[in-house]
PDB file of C-alpha atoms and ligand atoms in Angstrom:
ATOM      1  CA  MET A  22      83.915 126.119 113.404  1.00  0.00           C
ATOM      2  CA  PRO A  23      84.135 127.397 117.002  1.00  0.00           C
ATOM      3  CA  ARG A  24      87.631 127.424 118.524  1.00  0.00           C
ATOM      4  CA  LEU A  25      86.986 124.612 121.059  1.00  0.00           C
ATOM      5  CA  SER A  26      85.561 122.252 118.415  1.00  0.00           C
ATOM      6  CA  ARG A  27      88.502 122.974 116.124  1.00  0.00           C
ATOM      7  CA  LEU A  28      90.882 122.131 118.948  1.00  0.00           C
ATOM      8  CA  LEU A  29      89.027 118.905 119.667  1.00  0.00           C
ATOM      9  CA  LEU A  30      88.412 117.779 116.106  1.00  0.00           C
ATOM     10  CA  SER A  31      90.991 119.032 113.735  1.00  0.00           C
ATOM     11  CA  PRO A  32      93.781 117.058 112.186  1.00  0.00           C
ATOM     12  CA  PRO A  33      96.987 118.953 111.308  1.00  0.00           C
ATOM     13  CA  ALA A  34      96.337 121.140 108.270  1.00  0.00           C
ATOM     14  CA  CYS A  35      97.983 123.491 105.794  1.00  0.00           C
ATOM     15  CA  ARG A  36      96.425 126.802 106.837  1.00  0.00           C
ATOM     16  CA  ASP A  37      99.094 128.975 105.235  1.00  0.00           C
ATOM     17  CA  PRO A  38      98.332 129.695 101.546  1.00  0.00           C
ATOM     18  CA  ALA A  39     101.943 130.848 101.015  1.00  0.00           C
ATOM     19  CA  ALA A  40     103.287 127.457 102.180  1.00  0.00           C
ATOM     20  CA  LEU A  41     100.976 125.673  99.747  1.00  0.00           C
ATOM     21  CA  ARG A  42     101.982 128.029  96.955  1.00  0.00           C
ATOM     22  CA  ASN A  43     105.677 127.218  97.603  1.00  0.00           C
ATOM     23  CA  VAL A  44     105.129 123.540  96.882  1.00  0.00           C
ATOM     24  CA  ALA A  45     102.205 123.601  94.446  1.00  0.00           C
ATOM     25  CA  ALA A  46     102.911 126.467  92.031  1.00  0.00           C
ATOM     26  CA  GLY A  47     103.769 125.113  88.602  1.00  0.00           C
ATOM     27  CA  ARG A  48     102.996 121.508  89.658  1.00  0.00           C
ATOM     28  CA  THR A  49     100.359 119.210  88.193  1.00  0.00           C
ATOM     29  CA  VAL A  50      97.942 117.655  90.678  1.00  0.00           C
ATOM     30  CA  LEU A  51      95.015 115.325  90.005  1.00  0.00           C
ATOM     31  CA  VAL A  52      92.095 115.471  92.454  1.00  0.00           C
ATOM     32  CA  THR A  53      89.401 112.795  92.182  1.00  0.00           C
ATOM     33  CA  GLY A  54      85.915 113.613  93.418  1.00  0.00           C
ATOM     34  CA  ALA A  55      86.544 117.278  92.637  1.00  0.00           C
ATOM     35  CA  SER A  56      82.935 118.067  91.700  1.00  0.00           C
ATOM     36  CA  SER A  57      81.735 118.426  95.296  1.00  0.00           C
ATOM     37  CA  GLY A  58      82.607 118.762  98.984  1.00  0.00           C
ATOM     38  CA  ILE A  59      86.204 118.204 100.094  1.00  0.00           C
ATOM     39  CA  GLY A  60      87.530 117.459  96.586  1.00  0.00           C
ATOM     40  CA  ALA A  61      86.100 120.681  95.140  1.00  0.00           C
ATOM     41  CA  ALA A  62      87.556 122.681  98.050  1.00  0.00           C
ATOM     42  CA  ALA A  63      90.981 121.019  97.607  1.00  0.00           C
ATOM     43  CA  ALA A  64      90.896 121.722  93.849  1.00  0.00           C
ATOM     44  CA  ARG A  65      90.091 125.409  94.505  1.00  0.00           C
ATOM     45  CA  GLN A  66      92.917 125.713  97.051  1.00  0.00           C
ATOM     46  CA  LEU A  67      95.370 124.063  94.631  1.00  0.00           C
ATOM     47  CA  GLY A  68      94.219 126.294  91.780  1.00  0.00           C
ATOM     48  CA  GLN A  69      94.709 129.363  93.950  1.00  0.00           C
ATOM     49  CA  ALA A  70      98.189 128.116  94.878  1.00  0.00           C
ATOM     50  CA  GLY A  71      99.201 128.046  91.195  1.00  0.00           C
ATOM     51  CA  ALA A  72      98.951 124.309  90.496  1.00  0.00           C
ATOM     52  CA  THR A  73      97.594 122.937  87.245  1.00  0.00           C
ATOM     53  CA  THR A  74      94.606 121.181  88.753  1.00  0.00           C
ATOM     54  CA  LEU A  75      93.195 118.120  87.028  1.00  0.00           C
ATOM     55  CA  MET A  76      89.721 117.233  88.237  1.00  0.00           C
ATOM     56  CA  LEU A  77      87.954 113.881  87.947  1.00  0.00           C
ATOM     57  CA  ALA A  78      84.370 112.927  88.883  1.00  0.00           C
ATOM     58  CA  ARG A  79      81.242 111.699  87.106  1.00  0.00           C
ATOM     59  CA  ARG A  80      79.276 114.977  86.707  1.00  0.00           C
ATOM     60  CA  PRO A  81      80.875 117.124  83.967  1.00  0.00           C
ATOM     61  CA  ASP A  82      78.663 120.160  84.720  1.00  0.00           C
ATOM     62  CA  ARG A  83      79.747 120.234  88.378  1.00  0.00           C
ATOM     63  CA  LEU A  84      83.396 119.745  87.415  1.00  0.00           C
ATOM     64  CA  GLU A  85      83.145 122.570  84.880  1.00  0.00           C
ATOM     65  CA  ALA A  86      81.558 124.847  87.501  1.00  0.00           C
ATOM     66  CA  VAL A  87      84.489 124.301  89.913  1.00  0.00           C
ATOM     67  CA  ALA A  88      87.006 124.644  87.051  1.00  0.00           C
ATOM     68  CA  ALA A  89      85.357 127.951  86.059  1.00  0.00           C
ATOM     69  CA  GLN A  90      85.813 129.259  89.645  1.00  0.00           C
ATOM     70  CA  ILE A  91      89.499 128.270  89.530  1.00  0.00           C
ATOM     71  CA  ARG A  92      90.033 129.933  86.134  1.00  0.00           C
ATOM     72  CA  ALA A  93      88.147 133.048  87.216  1.00  0.00           C
ATOM     73  CA  ALA A  94      90.611 133.373  90.119  1.00  0.00           C
ATOM     74  CA  GLY A  95      93.549 133.141  87.670  1.00  0.00           C
ATOM     75  CA  GLY A  96      94.301 129.417  88.095  1.00  0.00           C
ATOM     76  CA  GLN A  97      94.518 126.519  85.657  1.00  0.00           C
ATOM     77  CA  ALA A  98      92.112 123.601  85.702  1.00  0.00           C
ATOM     78  CA  GLN A  99      91.205 120.741  83.397  1.00  0.00           C
ATOM     79  CA  VAL A 100      88.287 118.361  83.840  1.00  0.00           C
ATOM     80  CA  TYR A 101      88.190 114.590  83.257  1.00  0.00           C
ATOM     81  CA  PRO A 102      84.654 113.200  83.683  1.00  0.00           C
ATOM     82  CA  ALA A 103      84.683 109.471  84.527  1.00  0.00           C
ATOM     83  CA  ASP A 104      82.985 106.896  86.732  1.00  0.00           C
ATOM     84  CA  LEU A 105      85.519 105.165  88.976  1.00  0.00           C
ATOM     85  CA  GLY A 106      83.067 102.300  89.383  1.00  0.00           C
ATOM     86  CA  ASP A 107      83.438 101.396  85.687  1.00  0.00           C
ATOM     87  CA  PRO A 108      86.800  99.736  84.870  1.00  0.00           C
ATOM     88  CA  ALA A 109      86.565 100.672  81.153  1.00  0.00           C
ATOM     89  CA  GLN A 110      86.070 104.367  82.031  1.00  0.00           C
ATOM     90  CA  VAL A 111      88.993 104.223  84.474  1.00  0.00           C
ATOM     91  CA  GLU A 112      91.308 102.894  81.736  1.00  0.00           C
ATOM     92  CA  ALA A 113      90.051 105.472  79.216  1.00  0.00           C
ATOM     93  CA  VAL A 114      90.386 108.455  81.563  1.00  0.00           C
ATOM     94  CA  ALA A 115      93.886 107.375  82.611  1.00  0.00           C
ATOM     95  CA  ARG A 116      94.894 107.237  78.913  1.00  0.00           C
ATOM     96  CA  ALA A 117      93.476 110.761  78.399  1.00  0.00           C
ATOM     97  CA  ILE A 118      95.316 112.144  81.452  1.00  0.00           C
ATOM     98  CA  LEU A 119      98.604 110.495  80.401  1.00  0.00           C
ATOM     99  CA  ALA A 120      98.259 111.893  76.889  1.00  0.00           C
ATOM    100  CA  ASP A 121      97.803 115.439  78.254  1.00  0.00           C
ATOM    101  CA  HIS A 122     100.146 115.217  81.274  1.00  0.00           C
ATOM    102  CA  PRO A 123     103.120 112.831  81.086  1.00  0.00           C
ATOM    103  CA  GLN A 124     104.079 113.777  84.654  1.00  0.00           C
ATOM    104  CA  LEU A 125     101.875 114.087  87.740  1.00  0.00           C
ATOM    105  CA  ASP A 126     103.366 115.631  90.868  1.00  0.00           C
ATOM    106  CA  ALA A 127     100.516 114.482  93.095  1.00  0.00           C
ATOM    107  CA  VAL A 128      97.279 112.515  93.016  1.00  0.00           C
ATOM    108  CA  VAL A 129      94.628 113.103  95.676  1.00  0.00           C
ATOM    109  CA  SER A 130      92.437 109.962  95.829  1.00  0.00           C
ATOM    110  CA  ASN A 131      89.405 111.667  97.295  1.00  0.00           C
ATOM    111  CA  ALA A 132      86.361 110.454  95.303  1.00  0.00           C
ATOM    112  CA  GLY A 133      84.209 108.321  97.515  1.00  0.00           C
ATOM    113  CA  ARG A 134      80.773 107.108  98.294  1.00  0.00           C
ATOM    114  CA  SER A 135      79.200 106.414 101.635  1.00  0.00           C
ATOM    115  CA  VAL A 136      76.239 104.201 102.404  1.00  0.00           C
ATOM    116  CA  ARG A 137      75.008 103.844 105.945  1.00  0.00           C
ATOM    117  CA  ARG A 138      72.593 100.944 106.078  1.00  0.00           C
ATOM    118  CA  ARG A 139      72.085  97.957 108.356  1.00  0.00           C
ATOM    119  CA  ALA A 140      73.147  94.806 106.489  1.00  0.00           C
ATOM    120  CA  GLN A 141      70.871  92.835 108.862  1.00  0.00           C
ATOM    121  CA  ASP A 142      67.822  94.804 107.692  1.00  0.00           C
ATOM    122  CA  GLY A 143      68.463  93.624 104.131  1.00  0.00           C
ATOM    123  CA  ALA A 144      70.656  96.444 102.799  1.00  0.00           C
ATOM    124  CA  PRO A 145      70.602  96.293  98.982  1.00  0.00           C
ATOM    125  CA  LYS A 146      72.979  93.625  97.670  1.00  0.00           C
ATOM    126  CA  ALA A 147      74.529  96.211  95.347  1.00  0.00           C
ATOM    127  CA  ASP A 148      75.884  98.286  98.284  1.00  0.00           C
ATOM    128  CA  LEU A 149      79.036  96.245  98.764  1.00  0.00           C
ATOM    129  CA  PRO A 150      80.179  95.917  95.103  1.00  0.00           C
ATOM    130  CA  ARG A 151      79.298  99.576  94.451  1.00  0.00           C
ATOM    131  CA  LEU A 152      81.298 100.883  97.392  1.00  0.00           C
ATOM    132  CA  LEU A 153      84.204  98.539  96.694  1.00  0.00           C
ATOM    133  CA  GLY A 154      84.287  99.868  93.115  1.00  0.00           C
ATOM    134  CA  VAL A 155      84.292 103.569  93.990  1.00  0.00           C
ATOM    135  CA  ASN A 156      86.293 103.440  97.232  1.00  0.00           C
ATOM    136  CA  PHE A 157      88.777 100.648  96.518  1.00  0.00           C
ATOM    137  CA  SER A 158      89.161  98.899  93.141  1.00  0.00           C
ATOM    138  CA  GLY A 159      88.446 102.006  91.012  1.00  0.00           C
ATOM    139  CA  PRO A 160      91.013 104.309  92.688  1.00  0.00           C
ATOM    140  CA  ALA A 161      93.536 101.432  92.818  1.00  0.00           C
ATOM    141  CA  ALA A 162      93.100 100.721  89.084  1.00  0.00           C
ATOM    142  CA  LEU A 163      93.407 104.445  88.318  1.00  0.00           C
ATOM    143  CA  LEU A 164      96.725 104.772  90.181  1.00  0.00           C
ATOM    144  CA  LEU A 165      98.105 101.645  88.490  1.00  0.00           C
ATOM    145  CA  ALA A 166      97.086 102.958  85.073  1.00  0.00           C
ATOM    146  CA  LEU A 167      98.736 106.321  85.869  1.00  0.00           C
ATOM    147  CA  ARG A 168     102.056 104.699  86.904  1.00  0.00           C
ATOM    148  CA  PRO A 169     103.954 106.033  83.853  1.00  0.00           C
ATOM    149  CA  ALA A 170     103.263 109.609  85.059  1.00  0.00           C
ATOM    150  CA  LEU A 171     104.163 108.975  88.699  1.00  0.00           C
ATOM    151  CA  ALA A 172     107.881 109.506  89.030  1.00  0.00           C
ATOM    152  CA  ARG A 173     110.242 109.743  91.993  1.00  0.00           C
ATOM    153  CA  GLY A 174     108.951 112.555  94.223  1.00  0.00           C
ATOM    154  CA  SER A 175     105.265 112.193  93.268  1.00  0.00           C
ATOM    155  CA  VAL A 176     102.916 112.342  96.258  1.00  0.00           C
ATOM    156  CA  LEU A 177      99.839 110.098  96.555  1.00  0.00           C
ATOM    157  CA  ILE A 178      97.293 111.260  99.105  1.00  0.00           C
ATOM    158  CA  ASN A 179      94.490 108.966 100.225  1.00  0.00           C
ATOM    159  CA  VAL A 180      91.467 110.749 101.676  1.00  0.00           C
ATOM    160  CA  SER A 181      90.324 108.202 104.217  1.00  0.00           C
ATOM    161  CA  SER A 182      88.178 108.279 107.323  1.00  0.00           C
ATOM    162  CA  VAL A 183      88.774 107.847 111.047  1.00  0.00           C
ATOM    163  CA  SER A 184      86.280 104.973 110.742  1.00  0.00           C
ATOM    164  CA  ALA A 185      88.825 103.019 108.684  1.00  0.00           C
ATOM    165  CA  ARG A 186      91.008 102.803 111.800  1.00  0.00           C
ATOM    166  CA  HIS A 187      88.672 101.458 114.486  1.00  0.00           C
ATOM    167  CA  ILE A 188      86.618  98.298 114.875  1.00  0.00           C
ATOM    168  CA  GLY A 189      83.579  97.680 112.683  1.00  0.00           C
ATOM    169  CA  ALA A 190      80.536  99.783 113.568  1.00  0.00           C
ATOM    170  CA  PRO A 191      76.855  98.968 112.907  1.00  0.00           C
ATOM    171  CA  ARG A 192      75.601 100.189 109.486  1.00  0.00           C
ATOM    172  CA  TRP A 193      79.123 101.016 108.308  1.00  0.00           C
ATOM    173  CA  GLY A 194      80.348  97.627 107.013  1.00  0.00           C
ATOM    174  CA  ALA A 195      80.506  98.427 103.283  1.00  0.00           C
ATOM    175  CA  TYR A 196      82.001 101.903 103.836  1.00  0.00           C
ATOM    176  CA  GLN A 197      84.520 100.979 106.537  1.00  0.00           C
ATOM    177  CA  GLY A 198      85.584  97.817 104.692  1.00  0.00           C
ATOM    178  CA  SER A 199      86.138  99.591 101.363  1.00  0.00           C
ATOM    179  CA  LYS A 200      87.964 102.597 102.914  1.00  0.00           C
ATOM    180  CA  ALA A 201      90.221 100.419 105.094  1.00  0.00           C
ATOM    181  CA  GLY A 202      90.876  98.067 102.168  1.00  0.00           C
ATOM    182  CA  PHE A 203      92.072 100.805  99.832  1.00  0.00           C
ATOM    183  CA  ASP A 204      94.187 102.365 102.565  1.00  0.00           C
ATOM    184  CA  LEU A 205      96.044  99.105 103.219  1.00  0.00           C
ATOM    185  CA  TRP A 206      96.373  98.366  99.501  1.00  0.00           C
ATOM    186  CA  LEU A 207      97.927 101.782  98.890  1.00  0.00           C
ATOM    187  CA  GLN A 208     100.390 101.427 101.767  1.00  0.00           C
ATOM    188  CA  ALA A 209     101.428  98.010 100.413  1.00  0.00           C
ATOM    189  CA  ALA A 210     101.731  99.360  96.855  1.00  0.00           C
ATOM    190  CA  ALA A 211     103.863 102.247  98.143  1.00  0.00           C
ATOM    191  CA  ALA A 212     106.301  99.788  99.668  1.00  0.00           C
ATOM    192  CA  GLU A 213     106.960  98.487  96.125  1.00  0.00           C
ATOM    193  CA  TRP A 214     107.042 101.940  94.507  1.00  0.00           C
ATOM    194  CA  PRO A 215     110.446 103.535  94.910  1.00  0.00           C
ATOM    195  CA  GLY A 216     110.479 107.286  95.416  1.00  0.00           C
ATOM    196  CA  VAL A 217     106.701 107.767  95.458  1.00  0.00           C
ATOM    197  CA  HIS A 218     105.470 109.210  98.755  1.00  0.00           C
ATOM    198  CA  VAL A 219     102.127 107.998 100.121  1.00  0.00           C
ATOM    199  CA  ALA A 220     100.103 109.655 102.882  1.00  0.00           C
ATOM    200  CA  SER A 221      96.768 108.655 104.435  1.00  0.00           C
ATOM    201  CA  VAL A 222      94.472 111.388 105.723  1.00  0.00           C
ATOM    202  CA  TYR A 223      91.953 110.090 108.277  1.00  0.00           C
ATOM    203  CA  LEU A 224      89.216 112.721 108.402  1.00  0.00           C
ATOM    204  CA  PRO A 225      86.626 113.128 111.144  1.00  0.00           C
ATOM    205  CA  LEU A 226      83.101 114.306 110.331  1.00  0.00           C
ATOM    206  CA  VAL A 227      82.995 116.947 107.567  1.00  0.00           C
ATOM    207  CA  ARG A 228      79.936 119.010 106.594  1.00  0.00           C
ATOM    208  CA  THR A 229      79.419 117.987 102.914  1.00  0.00           C
ATOM    209  CA  PRO A 230      76.660 116.475 100.750  1.00  0.00           C
ATOM    210  CA  MET A 231      77.973 113.052 101.843  1.00  0.00           C
ATOM    211  CA  SER A 232      77.291 113.551 105.554  1.00  0.00           C
ATOM    212  CA  ALA A 233      74.161 115.710 105.113  1.00  0.00           C
ATOM    213  CA  PRO A 234      71.527 112.921 104.984  1.00  0.00           C
ATOM    214  CA  THR A 235      72.407 111.580 108.478  1.00  0.00           C
ATOM    215  CA  ARG A 236      70.172 113.444 110.948  1.00  0.00           C
ATOM    216  CA  LEU A 237      72.382 112.756 113.958  1.00  0.00           C
ATOM    217  CA  TYR A 238      75.421 114.337 112.289  1.00  0.00           C
ATOM    218  CA  ARG A 239      73.661 117.695 112.055  1.00  0.00           C
ATOM    219  CA  CYS A 240      74.026 117.975 115.854  1.00  0.00           C
ATOM    220  CA  LEU A 241      77.704 116.962 115.985  1.00  0.00           C
ATOM    221  CA  PRO A 242      80.714 119.248 115.518  1.00  0.00           C
ATOM    222  CA  ALA A 243      82.232 118.894 112.060  1.00  0.00           C
ATOM    223  CA  LEU A 244      84.923 120.397 109.849  1.00  0.00           C
ATOM    224  CA  SER A 245      83.916 122.544 106.892  1.00  0.00           C
ATOM    225  CA  ASP A 246      84.901 121.347 103.405  1.00  0.00           C
ATOM    226  CA  ASP A 247      87.652 124.017 103.297  1.00  0.00           C
ATOM    227  CA  GLU A 248      89.074 122.965 106.691  1.00  0.00           C
ATOM    228  CA  ALA A 249      89.072 119.309 105.589  1.00  0.00           C
ATOM    229  CA  ALA A 250      90.790 120.251 102.302  1.00  0.00           C
ATOM    230  CA  GLN A 251      93.549 122.001 104.273  1.00  0.00           C
ATOM    231  CA  ALA A 252      94.149 118.722 106.151  1.00  0.00           C
ATOM    232  CA  VAL A 253      94.073 116.749 102.884  1.00  0.00           C
ATOM    233  CA  LEU A 254      96.764 118.990 101.347  1.00  0.00           C
ATOM    234  CA  PHE A 255      99.002 118.917 104.451  1.00  0.00           C
ATOM    235  CA  PRO A 256     101.175 116.040 103.053  1.00  0.00           C
ATOM    236  CA  LEU A 257     102.171 118.345 100.179  1.00  0.00           C
ATOM    237  CA  VAL A 258     103.846 120.768 102.595  1.00  0.00           C
ATOM    238  CA  ARG A 259     105.196 118.225 105.146  1.00  0.00           C
ATOM    239  CA  PRO A 260     106.552 114.732 104.371  1.00  0.00           C
ATOM    240  CA  VAL A 261     104.116 112.963 106.723  1.00  0.00           C
ATOM    241  CA  VAL A 262     102.637 109.504 106.063  1.00  0.00           C
ATOM    242  CA  ARG A 263      99.577 110.036 108.258  1.00  0.00           C
ATOM    243  CA  VAL A 264      97.277 112.970 109.002  1.00  0.00           C
ATOM    244  CA  ALA A 265      94.685 112.383 111.719  1.00  0.00           C
ATOM    245  CA  PRO A 266      93.024 114.137 114.647  1.00  0.00           C
ATOM    246  CA  TRP A 267      94.950 113.509 117.878  1.00  0.00           C
ATOM    247  CA  TRP A 268      92.091 111.546 119.439  1.00  0.00           C
ATOM    248  CA  LEU A 269      92.191 108.837 116.754  1.00  0.00           C
ATOM    249  CA  ARG A 270      95.107 107.170 118.597  1.00  0.00           C
ATOM    250  CA  GLY A 271      92.722 106.659 121.537  1.00  0.00           C
ATOM    251  CA  ALA A 272      90.130 104.933 119.332  1.00  0.00           C
ATOM    252  CA  GLU A 273      92.866 102.762 117.770  1.00  0.00           C
ATOM    253  CA  LEU A 274      94.153 101.806 121.208  1.00  0.00           C
ATOM    254  CA  ALA A 275      90.646 100.977 122.440  1.00  0.00           C
ATOM    255  CA  SER A 276      90.123  98.813 119.298  1.00  0.00           C
ATOM    256  CA  LEU A 277      93.312  96.944 120.160  1.00  0.00           C
ATOM    257  CA  LEU A 278      92.991  96.638 123.929  1.00  0.00           C
ATOM    258  CA  ALA A 279      89.242  96.501 124.517  1.00  0.00           C
ATOM    259  CA  PRO A 280      87.467  95.601 121.249  1.00  0.00           C
ATOM    260  CA  ALA A 281      84.541  93.885 122.996  1.00  0.00           C
ATOM    261  CA  ALA A 282      83.810  96.886 125.240  1.00  0.00           C
ATOM    262  CA  LEU A 283      84.133  99.287 122.301  1.00  0.00           C
ATOM    263  CA  GLY A 284      81.802  97.064 120.245  1.00  0.00           C
ATOM    264  CA  ARG A 285      79.212  97.106 123.043  1.00  0.00           C
ATOM    265  CA  GLY A 286      79.479 100.906 123.200  1.00  0.00           C
ATOM    266  CA  LEU A 287      79.002 101.290 119.434  1.00  0.00           C
ATOM    267  CA  ARG A 288      75.994  98.947 119.465  1.00  0.00           C
ATOM    268  CA  ALA A 289      74.423 100.851 122.368  1.00  0.00           C
ATOM    269  CA  LEU A 290      74.902 104.144 120.518  1.00  0.00           C
ATOM    270  CA  GLU A 291      73.284 102.679 117.425  1.00  0.00           C
ATOM    271  CA  ARG A 292      70.253 101.488 119.420  1.00  0.00           C
ATOM    272  CA  LEU A 293      69.893 104.998 120.889  1.00  0.00           C
ATOM    273  CA  GLU A 294      70.174 106.551 117.448  1.00  0.00           C
ATOM    274  CA  ARG A 295      67.501 104.226 116.034  1.00  0.00           C
ATOM    275  CA  ARG A 296      65.135 105.221 118.820  1.00  0.00           C
ATOM    276  CA  TRP A 297      65.923 108.894 118.165  1.00  0.00           C
ATOM    277  CA  GLU A 298      65.382 108.479 114.403  1.00  0.00           C
ATOM    278  CA  THR A 299      61.955 106.936 114.860  1.00  0.00           C
ATOM    279  CA  ARG A 300      60.788 109.681 117.232  1.00  0.00           C
ATOM    280  CA  PRO A 301      57.629 111.351 115.969  1.00  0.00           C
TER     281      PRO A 301
HETATM  282  N1  NAP B 402      82.065 114.016 104.711  1.00  0.00           N
HETATM  283  C1  NAP B 402      82.624 113.363 105.706  1.00  0.00           C
HETATM  284  O1  NAP B 402      82.178 113.435 106.886  1.00  0.00           O
HETATM  285  C2  NAP B 402      83.846 112.513 105.453  1.00  0.00           C
HETATM  286  C3  NAP B 402      84.545 112.013 106.581  1.00  0.00           C
HETATM  287  C4  NAP B 402      85.677 111.219 106.375  1.00  0.00           C
HETATM  288  C5  NAP B 402      86.100 110.948 105.082  1.00  0.00           C
HETATM  289  N2  NAP B 402      85.415 111.435 104.001  1.00  0.00           N
HETATM  290  C6  NAP B 402      85.885 111.092 102.665  1.00  0.00           C
HETATM  291  O2  NAP B 402      86.098 112.288 101.945  1.00  0.00           O
HETATM  292  C7  NAP B 402      85.963 112.033 100.540  1.00  0.00           C
HETATM  293  C8  NAP B 402      85.126 113.128  99.899  1.00  0.00           C
HETATM  294  O3  NAP B 402      83.825 113.082 100.452  1.00  0.00           O
HETATM  295  P1  NAP B 402      82.851 114.344 100.587  1.00  0.00           P
HETATM  296  O4  NAP B 402      82.379 114.363 101.979  1.00  0.00           O
HETATM  297  O5  NAP B 402      83.483 115.549  99.985  1.00  0.00           O
HETATM  298  O6  NAP B 402      81.616 113.829  99.713  1.00  0.00           O
HETATM  299  P2  NAP B 402      80.825 114.432  98.452  1.00  0.00           P
HETATM  300  O7  NAP B 402      80.603 115.885  98.604  1.00  0.00           O
HETATM  301  O8  NAP B 402      79.671 113.511  98.281  1.00  0.00           O
HETATM  302  O9  NAP B 402      81.856 114.211  97.259  1.00  0.00           O
HETATM  303  C9  NAP B 402      82.159 112.938  96.760  1.00  0.00           C
HETATM  304  C10 NAP B 402      82.909 113.112  95.460  1.00  0.00           C
HETATM  305  O10 NAP B 402      83.210 111.804  94.924  1.00  0.00           O
HETATM  306  C11 NAP B 402      82.760 111.772  93.570  1.00  0.00           C
HETATM  307  N3  NAP B 402      82.337 110.435  93.204  1.00  0.00           N
HETATM  308  C12 NAP B 402      81.375 109.691  93.808  1.00  0.00           C
HETATM  309  N4  NAP B 402      81.206 108.549  93.134  1.00  0.00           N
HETATM  310  C13 NAP B 402      82.073 108.574  92.095  1.00  0.00           C
HETATM  311  C14 NAP B 402      82.356 107.681  91.025  1.00  0.00           C
HETATM  312  N5  NAP B 402      81.682 106.527  90.884  1.00  0.00           N
HETATM  313  N6  NAP B 402      83.311 108.024  90.122  1.00  0.00           N
HETATM  314  C15 NAP B 402      83.980 109.196  90.249  1.00  0.00           C
HETATM  315  N7  NAP B 402      83.756 110.088  91.230  1.00  0.00           N
HETATM  316  C16 NAP B 402      82.808 109.771  92.137  1.00  0.00           C
HETATM  317  C17 NAP B 402      81.575 112.741  93.524  1.00  0.00           C
HETATM  318  O11 NAP B 402      81.394 113.278  92.230  1.00  0.00           O
HETATM  319  P3  NAP B 402      80.269 112.803  91.172  1.00  0.00           P
HETATM  320  O12 NAP B 402      79.021 112.537  91.943  1.00  0.00           O
HETATM  321  O13 NAP B 402      80.197 113.964  90.236  1.00  0.00           O
HETATM  322  O14 NAP B 402      80.848 111.590  90.546  1.00  0.00           O
HETATM  323  C18 NAP B 402      82.096 113.852  94.434  1.00  0.00           C
HETATM  324  O15 NAP B 402      82.915 114.730  93.706  1.00  0.00           O
HETATM  325  C19 NAP B 402      85.394 110.629 100.427  1.00  0.00           C
HETATM  326  O16 NAP B 402      86.405 109.729 100.068  1.00  0.00           O
HETATM  327  C20 NAP B 402      84.897 110.316 101.823  1.00  0.00           C
HETATM  328  O17 NAP B 402      84.936 108.930 102.104  1.00  0.00           O
HETATM  329  C21 NAP B 402      84.299 112.214 104.172  1.00  0.00           C
END
């Protein structure tokens, strides 16, 4: 990413492989959604840093491909295929992880799904339950099932989005609601969980298969999957509770002080985008 965009976009990040190695070598870290995008990049960085990297997602072939890259570079990786949207699979995969690894030093809750559809145009009814399952209830159930392995000092990282921190935007209801819901749930759970450290990472736009289908995003500056993974792993090297680009505070303040004006702005942008999308 060009220097100016990086300056404008980037959240704090762990760009020093030696710093990551200091904290990750010999540790066991579970990364969900490790078969693609940010999760795969985070798993590779952890593997390179000497962590035993446990990788969860639905597609075993993709997980195995990332695990093979980690092993080829001298790291250790183990794959756990499971669908976070299926409560029975969540329970079963947690039992398998606990049987293999009685202690987890960190869990990166990264798996996620994004749907960008106008509810008013009759977005499929399944959107909301599906996103709530993958982005909220599934990861919450997984962490609760893994409690026996999460001891004092374990770090739980939530890969969230800047959109979870500002007012609702057109087309984003199911995504924003599920991401914000899990974030709040995790912060509340952490308050009852002595010694476990929780950090939320609010990412801006990242170039991955998730953001690829949106035409408009191809013209906007974005982080690469590796740059985003460096931000995601930052809470392992610094005891922060929040990682976000500096400009997110401005959006949060605008949501608080001028929600109506911000809402009008977001609706105007959406109307422009619709016109642009339907251009011949
Ligand atoms: N890309 C962005 O612009 C952006 C911005 C802010 C935040 N984020 C967040 O970053 C995280 C990673 O997204 P990404 O951009 O890297 O997207 P991605 O490339 O589409 O990766 C999503 C990952 O989640 C896994 N996943 C999806 N549904 C799942 C399910 N039901 N059970 C288990 N795993 C599932 C996918 O694996 P399988 O398909 O193999 O299951 C994949 O590994 C998400 O939480 C997203 O909300 C992304």
